[in-house]
Coordinates of N, CA and C in Angstrom, one line a residue:
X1 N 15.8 -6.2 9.5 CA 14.6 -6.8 9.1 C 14.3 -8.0 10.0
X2 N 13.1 -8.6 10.5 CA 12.4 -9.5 11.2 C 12.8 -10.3 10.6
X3 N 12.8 -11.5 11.2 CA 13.1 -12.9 10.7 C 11.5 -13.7 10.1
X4 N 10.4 -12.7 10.8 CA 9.2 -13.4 10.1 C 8.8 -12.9 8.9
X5 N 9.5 -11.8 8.8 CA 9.4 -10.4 7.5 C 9.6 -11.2 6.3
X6 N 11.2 -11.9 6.3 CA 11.5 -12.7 5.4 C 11.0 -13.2 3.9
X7 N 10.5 -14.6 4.7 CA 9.8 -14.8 3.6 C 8.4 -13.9 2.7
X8 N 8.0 -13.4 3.1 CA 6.9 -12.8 2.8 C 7.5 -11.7 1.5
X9 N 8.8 -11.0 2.2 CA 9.6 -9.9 1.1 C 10.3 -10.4 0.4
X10 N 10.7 -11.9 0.4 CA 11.2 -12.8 -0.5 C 10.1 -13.1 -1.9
X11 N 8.7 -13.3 -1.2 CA 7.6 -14.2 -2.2 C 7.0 -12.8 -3.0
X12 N 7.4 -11.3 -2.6 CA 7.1 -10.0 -3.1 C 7.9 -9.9 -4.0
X13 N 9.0 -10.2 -3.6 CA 10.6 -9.7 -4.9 C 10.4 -10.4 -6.0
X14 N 9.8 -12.1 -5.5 CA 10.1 -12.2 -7.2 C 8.5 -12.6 -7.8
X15 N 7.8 -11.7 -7.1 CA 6.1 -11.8 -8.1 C 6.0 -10.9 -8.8
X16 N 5.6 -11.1 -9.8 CA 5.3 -10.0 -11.5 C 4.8 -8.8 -11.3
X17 N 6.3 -7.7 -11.4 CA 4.6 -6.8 -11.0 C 3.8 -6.3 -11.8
X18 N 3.5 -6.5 -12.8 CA 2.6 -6.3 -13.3 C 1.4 -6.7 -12.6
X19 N 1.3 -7.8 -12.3 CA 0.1 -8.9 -11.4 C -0.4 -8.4 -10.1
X20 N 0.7 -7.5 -9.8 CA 0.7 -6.7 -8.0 C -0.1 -5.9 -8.5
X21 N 0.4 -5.2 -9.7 CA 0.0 -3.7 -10.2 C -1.7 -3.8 -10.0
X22 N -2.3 -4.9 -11.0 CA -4.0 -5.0 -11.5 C -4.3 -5.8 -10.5
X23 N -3.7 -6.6 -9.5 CA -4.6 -6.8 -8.4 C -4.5 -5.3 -7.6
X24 N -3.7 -4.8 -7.2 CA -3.7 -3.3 -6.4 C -4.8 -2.8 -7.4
X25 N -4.9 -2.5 -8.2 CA -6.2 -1.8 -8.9 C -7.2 -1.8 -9.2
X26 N -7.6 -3.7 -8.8 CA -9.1 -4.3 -8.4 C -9.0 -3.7 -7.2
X27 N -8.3 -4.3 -6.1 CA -8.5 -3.7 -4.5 C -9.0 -2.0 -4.5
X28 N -8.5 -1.2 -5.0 CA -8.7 0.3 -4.7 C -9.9 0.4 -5.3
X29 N -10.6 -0.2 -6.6 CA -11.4 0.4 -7.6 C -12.8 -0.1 -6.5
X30 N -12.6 -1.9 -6.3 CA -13.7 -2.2 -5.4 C -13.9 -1.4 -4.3
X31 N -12.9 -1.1 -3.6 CA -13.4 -0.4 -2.6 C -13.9 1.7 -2.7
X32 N -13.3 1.6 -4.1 CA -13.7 2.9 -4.4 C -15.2 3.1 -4.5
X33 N -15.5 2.0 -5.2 CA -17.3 1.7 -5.8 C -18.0 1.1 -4.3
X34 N -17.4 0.6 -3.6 CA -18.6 -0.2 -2.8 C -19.1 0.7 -1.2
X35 N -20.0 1.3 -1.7 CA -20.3 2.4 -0.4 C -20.0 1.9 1.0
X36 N -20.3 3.4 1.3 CA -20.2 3.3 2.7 C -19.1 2.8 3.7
X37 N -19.3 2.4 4.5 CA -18.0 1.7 5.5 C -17.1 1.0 5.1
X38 N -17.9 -0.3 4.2 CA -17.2 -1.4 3.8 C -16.1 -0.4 3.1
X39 N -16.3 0.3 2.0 CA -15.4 0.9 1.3 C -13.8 1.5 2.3
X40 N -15.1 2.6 2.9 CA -14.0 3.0 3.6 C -12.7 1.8 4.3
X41 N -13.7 1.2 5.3 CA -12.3 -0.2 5.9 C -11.4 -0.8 5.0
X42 N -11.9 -1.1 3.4 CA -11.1 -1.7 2.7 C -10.0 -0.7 2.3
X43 N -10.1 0.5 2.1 CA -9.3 1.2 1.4 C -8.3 1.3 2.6
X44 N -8.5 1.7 4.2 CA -7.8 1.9 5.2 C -7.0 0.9 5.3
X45 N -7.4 -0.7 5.0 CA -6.8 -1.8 5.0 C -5.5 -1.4 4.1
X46 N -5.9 -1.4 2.7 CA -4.8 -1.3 1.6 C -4.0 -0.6 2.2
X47 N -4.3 1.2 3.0 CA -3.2 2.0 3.4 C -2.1 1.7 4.5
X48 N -3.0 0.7 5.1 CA -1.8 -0.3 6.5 C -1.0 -1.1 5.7
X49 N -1.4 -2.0 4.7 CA -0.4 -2.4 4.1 C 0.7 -1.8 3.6
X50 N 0.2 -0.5 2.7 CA 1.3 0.4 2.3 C 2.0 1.0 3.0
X51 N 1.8 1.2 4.4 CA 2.9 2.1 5.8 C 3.5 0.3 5.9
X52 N 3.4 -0.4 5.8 CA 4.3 -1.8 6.0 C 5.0 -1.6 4.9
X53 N 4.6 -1.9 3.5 CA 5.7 -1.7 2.9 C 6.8 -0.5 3.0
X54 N 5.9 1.1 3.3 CA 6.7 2.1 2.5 C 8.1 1.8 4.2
X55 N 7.5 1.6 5.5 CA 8.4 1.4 6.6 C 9.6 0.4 5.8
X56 N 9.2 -0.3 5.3 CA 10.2 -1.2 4.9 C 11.3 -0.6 4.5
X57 N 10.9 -0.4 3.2 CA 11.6 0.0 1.7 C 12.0 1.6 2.5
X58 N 12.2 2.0 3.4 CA 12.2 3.7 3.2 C 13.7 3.9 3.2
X59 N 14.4 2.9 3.9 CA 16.1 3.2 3.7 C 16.9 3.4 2.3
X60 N 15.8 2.5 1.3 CA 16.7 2.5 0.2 C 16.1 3.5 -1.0
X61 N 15.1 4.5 -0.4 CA 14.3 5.1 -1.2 C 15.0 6.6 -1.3
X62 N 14.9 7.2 -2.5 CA 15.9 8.4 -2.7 C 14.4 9.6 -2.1
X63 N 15.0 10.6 -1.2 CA 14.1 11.4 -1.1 C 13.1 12.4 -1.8
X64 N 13.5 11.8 -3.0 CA 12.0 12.5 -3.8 C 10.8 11.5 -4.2
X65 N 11.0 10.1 -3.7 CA 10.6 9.2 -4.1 C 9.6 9.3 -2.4
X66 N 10.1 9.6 -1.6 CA 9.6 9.2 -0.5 C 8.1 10.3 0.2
X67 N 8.8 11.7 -0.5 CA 7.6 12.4 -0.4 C 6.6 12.5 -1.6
X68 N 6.9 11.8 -2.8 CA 5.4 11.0 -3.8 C 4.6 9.8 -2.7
X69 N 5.6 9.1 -2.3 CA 4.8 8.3 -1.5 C 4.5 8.6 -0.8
X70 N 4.5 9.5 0.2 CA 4.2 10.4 1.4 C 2.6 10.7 1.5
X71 N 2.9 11.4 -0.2 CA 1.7 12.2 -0.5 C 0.3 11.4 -1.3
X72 N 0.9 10.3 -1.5 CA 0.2 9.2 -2.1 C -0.8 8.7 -1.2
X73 N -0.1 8.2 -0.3 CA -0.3 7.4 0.9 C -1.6 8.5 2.0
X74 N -1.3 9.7 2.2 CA -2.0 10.7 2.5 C -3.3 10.6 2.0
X75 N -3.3 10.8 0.6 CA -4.7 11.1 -0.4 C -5.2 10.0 0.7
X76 N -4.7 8.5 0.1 CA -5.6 7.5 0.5 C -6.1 7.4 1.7
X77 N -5.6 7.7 2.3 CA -6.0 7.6 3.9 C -7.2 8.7 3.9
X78 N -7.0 10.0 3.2 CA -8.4 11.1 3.3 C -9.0 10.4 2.8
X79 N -9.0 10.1 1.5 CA -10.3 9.2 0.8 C -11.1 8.3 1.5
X80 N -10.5 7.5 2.2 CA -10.8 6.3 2.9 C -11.9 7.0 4.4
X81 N -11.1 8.0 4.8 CA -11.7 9.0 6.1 C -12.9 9.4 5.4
X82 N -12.8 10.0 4.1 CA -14.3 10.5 3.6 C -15.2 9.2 3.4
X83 N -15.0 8.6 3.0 CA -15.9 7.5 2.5 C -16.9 7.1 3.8
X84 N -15.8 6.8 5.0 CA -16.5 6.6 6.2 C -17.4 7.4 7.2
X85 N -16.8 8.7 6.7 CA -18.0 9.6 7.3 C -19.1 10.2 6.3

């Protein structure tokens, strides 16, 4: 791990997830609703974040965990593709 990685996956580990959970689910829903491009870019956004985390986490992830997220991660990126065209 990066030495700038650090903090950032330190201030992750110990926030509620619950709190991650329903902010992640204002993020997708807004950008689900809000036409057009804007939508699409925000959703594309969320999905760069998620190749950051899932790059992260993928060492300690059991392989059936990793093709849910595989396939998770996929949808959203089509979705996000549709939205923009």
């Amino acid at each position: 791990m990066q030495r700038t990685q650090r903090p950032l996956l330190g201030r992750l580990a110990r926030a509620n997830p619950t709190s991650i959970f329903l902010v992640t689910l204002v993020l997708v829903l807004v950008a689900l609703f809000t036409p057009g491009v804007a939508g699409g870019v925000l959703l594309l956004a969320i999905a760069a974040a998620l190749v950051a985390l899932l790059l992260t986490t993928w060492p300690v992830q059991a392989p059936a965990n990793r093709v849910i997220r595989l396939v998770m991660l996929t949808l959203l990126i089509t979705v996000a593709l549709a939205k923009l065209l």
